[in-house]
Short mmCIF file of C-alpha atoms and ligand atoms in Angstrom, two decimals:
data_model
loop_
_atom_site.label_atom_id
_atom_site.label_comp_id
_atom_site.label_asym_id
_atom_site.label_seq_id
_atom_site.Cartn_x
_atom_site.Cartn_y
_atom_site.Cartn_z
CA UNK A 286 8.97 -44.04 11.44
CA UNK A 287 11.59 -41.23 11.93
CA UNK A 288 10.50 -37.60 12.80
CA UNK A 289 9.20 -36.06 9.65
CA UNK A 290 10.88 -32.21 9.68
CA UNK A 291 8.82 -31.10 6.97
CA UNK A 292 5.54 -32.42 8.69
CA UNK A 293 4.80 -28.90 10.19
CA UNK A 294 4.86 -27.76 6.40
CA UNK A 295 2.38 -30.37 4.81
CA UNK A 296 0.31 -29.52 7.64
CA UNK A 297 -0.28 -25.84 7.58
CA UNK A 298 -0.79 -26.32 3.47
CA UNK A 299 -3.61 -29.13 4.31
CA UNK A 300 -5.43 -26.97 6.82
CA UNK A 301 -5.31 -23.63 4.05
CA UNK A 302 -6.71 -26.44 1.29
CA UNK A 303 -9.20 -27.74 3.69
CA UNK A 304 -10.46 -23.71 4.65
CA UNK A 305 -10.30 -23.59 0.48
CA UNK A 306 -7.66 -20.65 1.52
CA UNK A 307 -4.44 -22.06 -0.65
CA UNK A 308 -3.13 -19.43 -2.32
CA UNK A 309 -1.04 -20.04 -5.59
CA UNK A 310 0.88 -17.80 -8.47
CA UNK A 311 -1.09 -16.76 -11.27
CA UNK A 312 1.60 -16.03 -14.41
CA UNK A 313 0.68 -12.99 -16.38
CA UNK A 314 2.11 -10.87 -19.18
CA UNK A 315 1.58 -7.08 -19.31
CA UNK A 316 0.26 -6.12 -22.58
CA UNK A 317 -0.15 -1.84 -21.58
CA UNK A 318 -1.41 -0.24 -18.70
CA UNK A 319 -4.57 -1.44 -18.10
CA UNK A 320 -4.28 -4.87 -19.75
CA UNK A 321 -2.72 -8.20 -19.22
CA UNK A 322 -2.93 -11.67 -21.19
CA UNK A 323 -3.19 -14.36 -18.65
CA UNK A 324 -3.29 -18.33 -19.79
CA UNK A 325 -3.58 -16.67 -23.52
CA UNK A 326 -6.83 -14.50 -22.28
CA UNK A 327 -6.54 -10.83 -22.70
CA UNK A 328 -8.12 -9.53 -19.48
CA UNK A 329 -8.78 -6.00 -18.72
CA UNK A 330 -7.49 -5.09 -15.59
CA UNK A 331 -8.65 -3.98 -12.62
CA UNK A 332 -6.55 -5.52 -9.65
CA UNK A 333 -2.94 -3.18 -10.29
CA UNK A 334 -1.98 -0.30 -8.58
CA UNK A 335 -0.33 1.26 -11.23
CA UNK A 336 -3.12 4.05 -10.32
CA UNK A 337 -1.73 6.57 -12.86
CA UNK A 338 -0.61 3.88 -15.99
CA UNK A 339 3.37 4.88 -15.19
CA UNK A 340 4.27 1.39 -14.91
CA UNK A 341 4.58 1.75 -18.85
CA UNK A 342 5.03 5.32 -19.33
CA UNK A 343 7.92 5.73 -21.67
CA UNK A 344 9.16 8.45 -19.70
CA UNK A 345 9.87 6.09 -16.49
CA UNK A 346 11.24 3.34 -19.16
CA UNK A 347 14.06 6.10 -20.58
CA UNK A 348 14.81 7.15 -17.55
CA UNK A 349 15.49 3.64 -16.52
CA UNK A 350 17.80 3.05 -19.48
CA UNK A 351 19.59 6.14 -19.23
CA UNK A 352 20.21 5.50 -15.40
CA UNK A 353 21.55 2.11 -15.98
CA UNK A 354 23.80 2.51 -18.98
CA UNK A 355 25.18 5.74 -17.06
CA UNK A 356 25.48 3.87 -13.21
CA UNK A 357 25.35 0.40 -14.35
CA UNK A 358 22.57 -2.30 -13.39
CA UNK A 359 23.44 -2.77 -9.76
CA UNK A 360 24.37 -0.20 -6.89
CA UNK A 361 26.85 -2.87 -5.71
CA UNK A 362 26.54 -1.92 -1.76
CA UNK A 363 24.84 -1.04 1.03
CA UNK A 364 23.95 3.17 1.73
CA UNK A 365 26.75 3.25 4.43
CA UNK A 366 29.16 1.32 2.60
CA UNK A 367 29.63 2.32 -1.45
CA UNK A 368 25.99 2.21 -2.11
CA UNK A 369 25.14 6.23 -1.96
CA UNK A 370 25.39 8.00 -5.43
CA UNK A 371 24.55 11.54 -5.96
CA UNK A 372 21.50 10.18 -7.90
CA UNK A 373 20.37 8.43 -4.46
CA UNK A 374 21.25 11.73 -2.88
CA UNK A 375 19.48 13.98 -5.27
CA UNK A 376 16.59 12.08 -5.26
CA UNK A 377 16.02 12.05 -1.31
CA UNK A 378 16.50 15.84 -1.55
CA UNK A 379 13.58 16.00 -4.13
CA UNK A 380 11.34 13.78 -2.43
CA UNK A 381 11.82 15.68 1.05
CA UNK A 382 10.85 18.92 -1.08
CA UNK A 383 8.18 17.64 -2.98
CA UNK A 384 6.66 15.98 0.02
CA UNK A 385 6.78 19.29 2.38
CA UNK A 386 8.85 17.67 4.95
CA UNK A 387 12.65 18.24 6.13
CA UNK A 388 14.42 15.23 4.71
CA UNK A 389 13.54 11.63 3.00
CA UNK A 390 14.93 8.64 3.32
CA UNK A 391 14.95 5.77 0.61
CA UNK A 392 14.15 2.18 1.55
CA UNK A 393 14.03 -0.66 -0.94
CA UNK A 394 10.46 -1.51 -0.28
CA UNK A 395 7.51 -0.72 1.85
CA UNK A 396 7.36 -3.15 3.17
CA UNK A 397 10.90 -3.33 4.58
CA UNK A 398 10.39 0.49 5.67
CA UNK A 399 7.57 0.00 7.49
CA UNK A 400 8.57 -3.44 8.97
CA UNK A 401 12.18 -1.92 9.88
CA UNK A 402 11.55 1.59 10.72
CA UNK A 403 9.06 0.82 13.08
CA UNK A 404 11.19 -1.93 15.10
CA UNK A 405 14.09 0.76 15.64
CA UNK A 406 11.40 3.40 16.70
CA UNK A 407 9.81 0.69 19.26
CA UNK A 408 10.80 -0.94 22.82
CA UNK A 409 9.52 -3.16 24.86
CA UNK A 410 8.57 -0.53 27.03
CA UNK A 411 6.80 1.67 23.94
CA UNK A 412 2.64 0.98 23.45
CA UNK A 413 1.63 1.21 20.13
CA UNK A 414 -1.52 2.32 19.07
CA UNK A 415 -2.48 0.89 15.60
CA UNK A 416 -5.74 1.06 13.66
CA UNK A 417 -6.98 -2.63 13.16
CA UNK A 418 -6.91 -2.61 9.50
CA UNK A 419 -3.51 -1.12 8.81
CA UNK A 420 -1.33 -3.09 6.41
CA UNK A 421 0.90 -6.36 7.04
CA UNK A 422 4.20 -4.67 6.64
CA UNK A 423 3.32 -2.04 10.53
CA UNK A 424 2.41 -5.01 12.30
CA UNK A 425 5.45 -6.90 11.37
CA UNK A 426 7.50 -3.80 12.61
CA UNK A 427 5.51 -3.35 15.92
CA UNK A 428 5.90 -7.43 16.37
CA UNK A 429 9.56 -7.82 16.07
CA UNK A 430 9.87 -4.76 18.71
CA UNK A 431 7.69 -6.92 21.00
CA UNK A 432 6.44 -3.64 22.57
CA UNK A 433 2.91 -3.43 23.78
CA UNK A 434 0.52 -3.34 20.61
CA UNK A 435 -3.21 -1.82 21.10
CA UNK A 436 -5.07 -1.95 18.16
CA UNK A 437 -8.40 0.47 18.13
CA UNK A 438 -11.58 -0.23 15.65
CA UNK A 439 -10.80 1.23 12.22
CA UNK A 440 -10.68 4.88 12.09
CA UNK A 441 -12.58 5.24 15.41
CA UNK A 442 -10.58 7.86 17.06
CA UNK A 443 -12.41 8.33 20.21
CA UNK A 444 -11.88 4.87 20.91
CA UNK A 445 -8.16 5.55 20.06
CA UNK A 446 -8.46 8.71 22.14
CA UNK A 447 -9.27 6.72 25.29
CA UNK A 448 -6.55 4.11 24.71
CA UNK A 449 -3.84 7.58 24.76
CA UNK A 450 -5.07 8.60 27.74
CA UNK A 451 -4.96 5.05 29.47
CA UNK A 452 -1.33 5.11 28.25
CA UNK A 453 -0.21 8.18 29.52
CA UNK A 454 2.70 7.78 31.96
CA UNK A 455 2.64 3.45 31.36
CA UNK A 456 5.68 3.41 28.36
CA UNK A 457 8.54 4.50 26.90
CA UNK A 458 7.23 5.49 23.71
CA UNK A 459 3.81 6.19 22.54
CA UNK A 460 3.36 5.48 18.64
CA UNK A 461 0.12 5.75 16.56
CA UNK A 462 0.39 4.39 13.52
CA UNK A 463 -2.20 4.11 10.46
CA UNK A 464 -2.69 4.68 6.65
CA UNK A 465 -3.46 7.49 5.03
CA UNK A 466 -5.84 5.43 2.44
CA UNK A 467 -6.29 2.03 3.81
CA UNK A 468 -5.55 -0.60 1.01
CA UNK A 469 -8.43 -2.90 1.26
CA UNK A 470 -11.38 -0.65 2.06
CA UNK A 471 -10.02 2.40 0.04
CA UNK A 472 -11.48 4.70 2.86
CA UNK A 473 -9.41 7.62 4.43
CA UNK A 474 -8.26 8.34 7.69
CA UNK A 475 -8.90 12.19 9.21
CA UNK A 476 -5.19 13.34 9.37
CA UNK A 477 -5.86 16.73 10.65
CA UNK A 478 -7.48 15.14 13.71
CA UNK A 479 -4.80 12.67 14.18
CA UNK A 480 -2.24 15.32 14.25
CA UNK A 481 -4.25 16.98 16.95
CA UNK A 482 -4.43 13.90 18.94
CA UNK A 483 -1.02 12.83 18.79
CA UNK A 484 0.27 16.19 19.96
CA UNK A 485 -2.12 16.63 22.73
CA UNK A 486 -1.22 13.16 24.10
CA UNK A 487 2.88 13.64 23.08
CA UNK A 488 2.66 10.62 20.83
CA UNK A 489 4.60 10.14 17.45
CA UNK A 490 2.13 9.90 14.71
CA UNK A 491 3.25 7.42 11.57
CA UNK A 492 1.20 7.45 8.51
CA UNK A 493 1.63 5.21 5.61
CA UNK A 494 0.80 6.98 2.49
CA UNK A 495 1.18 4.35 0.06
CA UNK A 496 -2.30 4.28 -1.60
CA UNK A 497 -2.55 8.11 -1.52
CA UNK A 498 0.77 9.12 -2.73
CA UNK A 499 0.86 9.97 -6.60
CA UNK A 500 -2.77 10.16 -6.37
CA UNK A 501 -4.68 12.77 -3.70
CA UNK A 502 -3.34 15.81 -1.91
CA UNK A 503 -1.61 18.19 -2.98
CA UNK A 504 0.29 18.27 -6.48
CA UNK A 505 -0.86 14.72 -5.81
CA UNK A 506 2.16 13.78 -3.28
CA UNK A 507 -0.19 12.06 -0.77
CA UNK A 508 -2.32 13.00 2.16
CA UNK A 509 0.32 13.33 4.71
CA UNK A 510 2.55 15.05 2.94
CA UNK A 511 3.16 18.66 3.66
CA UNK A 512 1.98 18.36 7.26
CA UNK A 513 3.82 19.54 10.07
CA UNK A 514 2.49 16.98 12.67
CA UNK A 515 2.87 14.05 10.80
CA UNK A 516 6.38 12.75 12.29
CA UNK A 517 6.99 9.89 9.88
CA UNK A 518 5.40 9.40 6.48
CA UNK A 519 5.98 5.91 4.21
CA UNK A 520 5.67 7.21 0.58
CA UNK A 521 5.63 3.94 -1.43
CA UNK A 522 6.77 3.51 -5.69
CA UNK A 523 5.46 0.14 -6.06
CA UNK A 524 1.94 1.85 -6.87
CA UNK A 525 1.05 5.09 -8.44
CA UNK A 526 4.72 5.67 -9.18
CA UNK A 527 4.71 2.85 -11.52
CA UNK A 528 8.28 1.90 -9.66
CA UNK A 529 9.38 -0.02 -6.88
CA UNK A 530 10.86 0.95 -3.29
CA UNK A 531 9.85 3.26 -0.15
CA UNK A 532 11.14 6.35 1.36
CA UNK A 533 10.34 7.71 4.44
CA UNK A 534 9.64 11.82 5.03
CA UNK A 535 10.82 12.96 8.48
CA UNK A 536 13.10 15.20 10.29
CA UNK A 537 17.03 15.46 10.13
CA UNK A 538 17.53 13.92 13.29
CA UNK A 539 15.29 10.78 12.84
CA UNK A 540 16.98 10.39 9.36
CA UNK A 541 20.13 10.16 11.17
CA UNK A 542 18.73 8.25 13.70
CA UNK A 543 17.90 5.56 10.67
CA UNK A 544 20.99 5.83 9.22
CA UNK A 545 22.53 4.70 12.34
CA UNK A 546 20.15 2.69 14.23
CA UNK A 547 17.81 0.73 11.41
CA UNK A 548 18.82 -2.67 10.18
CA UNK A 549 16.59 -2.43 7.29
CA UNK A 550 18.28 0.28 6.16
CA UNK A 551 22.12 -0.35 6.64
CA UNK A 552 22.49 -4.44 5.85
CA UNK A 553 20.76 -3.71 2.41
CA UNK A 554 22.17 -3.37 -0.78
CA UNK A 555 21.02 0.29 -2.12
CA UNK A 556 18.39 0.31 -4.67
CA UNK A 557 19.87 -0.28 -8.23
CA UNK A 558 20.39 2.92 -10.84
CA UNK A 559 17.65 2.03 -12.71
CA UNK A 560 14.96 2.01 -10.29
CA UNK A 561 16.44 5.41 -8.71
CA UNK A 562 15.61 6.93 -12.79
CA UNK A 563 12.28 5.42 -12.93
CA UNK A 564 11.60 6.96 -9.84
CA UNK A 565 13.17 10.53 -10.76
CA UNK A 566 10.92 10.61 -13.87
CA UNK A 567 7.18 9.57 -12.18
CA UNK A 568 8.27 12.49 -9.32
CA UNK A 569 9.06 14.47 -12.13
CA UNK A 570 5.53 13.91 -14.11
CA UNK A 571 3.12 13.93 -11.15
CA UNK A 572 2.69 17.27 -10.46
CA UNK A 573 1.51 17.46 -13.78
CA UNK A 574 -1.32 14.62 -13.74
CA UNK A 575 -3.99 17.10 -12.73
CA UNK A 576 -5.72 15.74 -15.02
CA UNK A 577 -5.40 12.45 -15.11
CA UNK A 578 -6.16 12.82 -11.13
CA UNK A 579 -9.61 14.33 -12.01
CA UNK A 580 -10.84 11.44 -14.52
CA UNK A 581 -9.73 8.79 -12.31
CA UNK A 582 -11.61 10.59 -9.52
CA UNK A 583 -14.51 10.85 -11.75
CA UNK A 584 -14.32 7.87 -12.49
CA UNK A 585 -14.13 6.56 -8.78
CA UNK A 586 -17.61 8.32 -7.89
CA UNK A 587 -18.84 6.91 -11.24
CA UNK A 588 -18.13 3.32 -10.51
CA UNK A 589 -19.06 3.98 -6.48
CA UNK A 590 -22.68 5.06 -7.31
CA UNK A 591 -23.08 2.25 -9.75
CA UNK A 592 -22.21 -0.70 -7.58
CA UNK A 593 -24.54 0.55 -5.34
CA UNK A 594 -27.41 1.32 -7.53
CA UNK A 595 -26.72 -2.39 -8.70
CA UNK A 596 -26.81 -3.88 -5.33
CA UNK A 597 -22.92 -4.10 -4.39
CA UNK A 598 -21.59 -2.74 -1.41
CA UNK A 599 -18.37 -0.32 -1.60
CA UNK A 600 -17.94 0.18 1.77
CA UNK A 601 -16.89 3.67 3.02
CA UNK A 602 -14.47 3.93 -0.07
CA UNK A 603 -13.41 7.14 -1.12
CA UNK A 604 -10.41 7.05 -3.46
CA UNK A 605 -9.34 4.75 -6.85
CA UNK A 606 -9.64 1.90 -4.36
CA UNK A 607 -13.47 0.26 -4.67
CA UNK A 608 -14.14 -2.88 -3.04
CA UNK A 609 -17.35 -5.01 -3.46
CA UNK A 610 -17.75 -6.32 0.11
CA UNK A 611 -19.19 -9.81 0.21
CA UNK A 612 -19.96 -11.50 3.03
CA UNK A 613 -18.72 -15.13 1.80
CA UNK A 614 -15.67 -16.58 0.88
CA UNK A 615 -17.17 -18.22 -2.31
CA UNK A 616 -18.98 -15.46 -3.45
CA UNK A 617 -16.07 -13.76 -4.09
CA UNK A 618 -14.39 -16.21 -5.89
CA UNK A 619 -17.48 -16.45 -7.91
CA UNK A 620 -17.62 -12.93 -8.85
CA UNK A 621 -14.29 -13.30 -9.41
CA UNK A 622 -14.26 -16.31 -11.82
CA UNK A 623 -17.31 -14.90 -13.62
CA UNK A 624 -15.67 -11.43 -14.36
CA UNK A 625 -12.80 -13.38 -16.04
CA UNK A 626 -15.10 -15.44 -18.14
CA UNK A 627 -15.85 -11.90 -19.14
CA UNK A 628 -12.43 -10.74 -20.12
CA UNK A 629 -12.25 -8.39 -16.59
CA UNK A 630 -9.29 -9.73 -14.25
CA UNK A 631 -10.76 -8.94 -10.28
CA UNK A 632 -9.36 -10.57 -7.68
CA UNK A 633 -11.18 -11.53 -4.88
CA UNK A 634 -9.31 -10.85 -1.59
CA UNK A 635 -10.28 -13.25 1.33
CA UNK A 636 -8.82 -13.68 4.96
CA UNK A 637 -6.69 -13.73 6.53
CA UNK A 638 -5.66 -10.54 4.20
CA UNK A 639 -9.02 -9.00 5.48
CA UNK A 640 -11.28 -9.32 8.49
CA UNK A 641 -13.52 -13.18 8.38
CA UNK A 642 -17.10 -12.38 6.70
CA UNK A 643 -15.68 -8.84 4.68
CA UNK A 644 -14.39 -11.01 1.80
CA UNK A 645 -14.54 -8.46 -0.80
CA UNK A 646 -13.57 -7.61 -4.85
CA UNK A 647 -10.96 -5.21 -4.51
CA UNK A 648 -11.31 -2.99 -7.78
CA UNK A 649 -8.38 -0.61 -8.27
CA UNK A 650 -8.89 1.93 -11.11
CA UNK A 651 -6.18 3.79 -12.98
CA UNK A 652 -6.23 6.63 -14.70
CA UNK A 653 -5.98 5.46 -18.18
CA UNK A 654 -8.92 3.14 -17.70
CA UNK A 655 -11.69 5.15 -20.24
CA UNK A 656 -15.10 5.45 -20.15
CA UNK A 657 -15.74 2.73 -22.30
CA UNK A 658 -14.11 -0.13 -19.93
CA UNK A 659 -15.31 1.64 -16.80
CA UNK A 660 -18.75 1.29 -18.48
CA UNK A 661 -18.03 -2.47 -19.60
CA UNK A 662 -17.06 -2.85 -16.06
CA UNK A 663 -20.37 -1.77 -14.79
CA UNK A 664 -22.26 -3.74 -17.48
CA UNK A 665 -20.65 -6.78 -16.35
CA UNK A 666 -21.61 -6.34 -12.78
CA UNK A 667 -25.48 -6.16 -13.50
CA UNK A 668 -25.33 -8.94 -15.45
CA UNK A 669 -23.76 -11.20 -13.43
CA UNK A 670 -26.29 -9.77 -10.42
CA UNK A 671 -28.97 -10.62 -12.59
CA UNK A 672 -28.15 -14.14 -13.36
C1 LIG B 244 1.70 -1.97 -0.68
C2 LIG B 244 1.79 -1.47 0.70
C3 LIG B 244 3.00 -1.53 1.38
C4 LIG B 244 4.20 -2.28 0.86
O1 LIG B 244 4.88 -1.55 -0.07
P1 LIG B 244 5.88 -2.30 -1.07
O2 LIG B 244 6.75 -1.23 -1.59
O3 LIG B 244 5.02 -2.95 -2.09
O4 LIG B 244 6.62 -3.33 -0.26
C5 LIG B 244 3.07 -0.92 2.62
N1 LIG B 244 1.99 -0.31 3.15
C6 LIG B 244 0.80 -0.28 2.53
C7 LIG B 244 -0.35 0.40 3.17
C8 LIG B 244 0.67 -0.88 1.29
O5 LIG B 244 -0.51 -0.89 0.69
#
């Protein structure tokens, strides 16, 4: 037999089928903001985070037309090399303004702005501090640095308090880093107090505001935003901006510092016109979703108090992000599969994604879910509690 050099590949895809943890594309087709026909089932949906319905808004879809017929479909370069239009320009210098901070950067994803920005920040001699739930994309960044990574219990900050002062004088650097609104619990971190605690201990605090942006704070540009002690805040598009790509809020120099020093932002090609308009129009209309920030609020502590009263448990959640915290793998997936037999698309998220035993239905709301499909929501959860 000769050496087999996909065998490491069949293996790791047995041992996720064995743990029944295979995960697979599911093919849908957006029908409007809050539903989607999957396998010729119209399912009403509650796993997007298109928090605010712009995904469809014909305001983003103009803009994106208009932007590409004026700049083309492509940006055809990288920032540094032919890649910066005014319209990248102008939009960085709206951002930094709408977000309270000196500058913004763009960056064609989250994902690669957090993975990136965090391995130019970081060197082996740097500890990072990172709360043990943040998202995939910060511990990618702090990996690839191969500094020293600590991470503290979820939003305990005394705990995180001891670990700064057991670092003082033993690095280089010393980072915090954490969410804003953490994506799978949709609880809140306390940013005044990490703003104290990163500038009694000297450390650079990094908040990623991706769940938050669009949707809480202030003219609803996120929890970090407009915060003097917040050093470097990852705004994401992908979610209540209905969009796609990342920007990052700091100061002149560290934009500079970027610019000349982060791989993730200078071998990339820039994002395309179209995306740029889409994003120009949502930061546009946000400010003026006051009230489509109140009803999905309301309807946040709506659907909170009913899972409980029905027996669910939502966790410490506290924004449009509600998850029904099971235990088991497989009752998840149940509650999962039954919702869809009931024309509700809920997708149960298991590990490694979150913690072993906190397998949980992660219910997103948007705004332009109404009363009636909240309540059909809720309906559906007591019967299928009941059976
Ligand atoms: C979604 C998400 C990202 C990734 O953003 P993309 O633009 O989708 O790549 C980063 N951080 C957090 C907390 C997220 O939830």
């Amino acid at each position: 037999m000769s050496f087999d050099k996909w065998e490491f590949v069949d293996r790791a895809l047995a041992e996720r089928q064995q743990q029944q943890r295979n995960r697979s594309l599911q093919s849908i087709e957006p029908i409007d903001a809050v539903h989607v026909l999957r396998q010729g089932q119209k399912l009403l949906n509650f796993s997007a985070n298109d928090y605010l319905g712009l995904s469809k808004h014909p305001a983003l879809i103009a803009a994106a037309q208009i932007y590409a017929q004026q700049y083309g479909a492509g940006a055809t370069a990288s920032r540094l090399v032919a890649g910066t239009y005014a319209i990248h320009e102008a939009l960085e210098q709206q951002l930094a303004a709408a977000y309270g901070q000196e500058v913004a950067l763009l960056f064609n994803s989250g994902f690669q702005a957090n993975s990136t920005i965090l391995a130019a920040l970081l060197d082996r001699q740097s500890i990072v501090l990172c709360d043990r739930l943040v998202h995939s994309s910060l511990l990618q960044g702090v990996l690839t640095s191969r500094s020293r990574l600590i991470r503290y219990p979820h939003n305990d900050l005394a705990a995180l308090e001891i670990q700064l002062q057991t670092a003082v004088g033993q690095h280089s650097r010393l980072v915090i880093v954490t969410e804003t609104v953490f994506s799978m619990d949709g609880d809140r971190s306390d940013v005044d107090a990490l703003i104290a605690l990163a500038d009694r201990y000297n450390a650079i605090l990094y908040l990623d505001d991706a769940h938050a942006i669009g949707v809480l704070g202030k003219n609803g540009m996120g929890l970090a935003a407009h915060r003097a002690g917040v050093d470097v805040a990852i705004g994401t598009f992908g979610k209540a901006f209905g969009a796609f790509g990342a920007f990052v809020a700091c100061s002149q120099k560290l934009r500079d510092y970027l610019i000349n020093c982060c791989p993730g932002f200078i071998y990339t090609t820039a994002l395309p016109p179209a995306v740029i308009g889409t994003i120009a129009a949502a930061l546009k209309l946000i400010p003026t979703l006051e009230v489509e920030r109140q009803h999905l609020a309301d309807s946040a502590e709506t659907l909170r108090q009913a899972v409980r009263s029905i027996g669910f448990n939502p966790g410490a959640s506290s924004s449009q992000i509600i998850p029904l915290i099971l235990s088991d793998e497989s009752q998840a997936l149940q509650l999962s599969n039954w919702l869809e037999s009931q024309g509700i698309l809920a997708i149960a998220i298991r590990p490694p994604t979150v913690p072993a035993g906190s397998s949980r239905l992660r219910l997103a709301l948007s705004s332009c879910h109404t009363h009636e499909q909240l309540k059909y929501l809720i309906q559906c959860l007591e019967k299928f509690q009941l059976e």
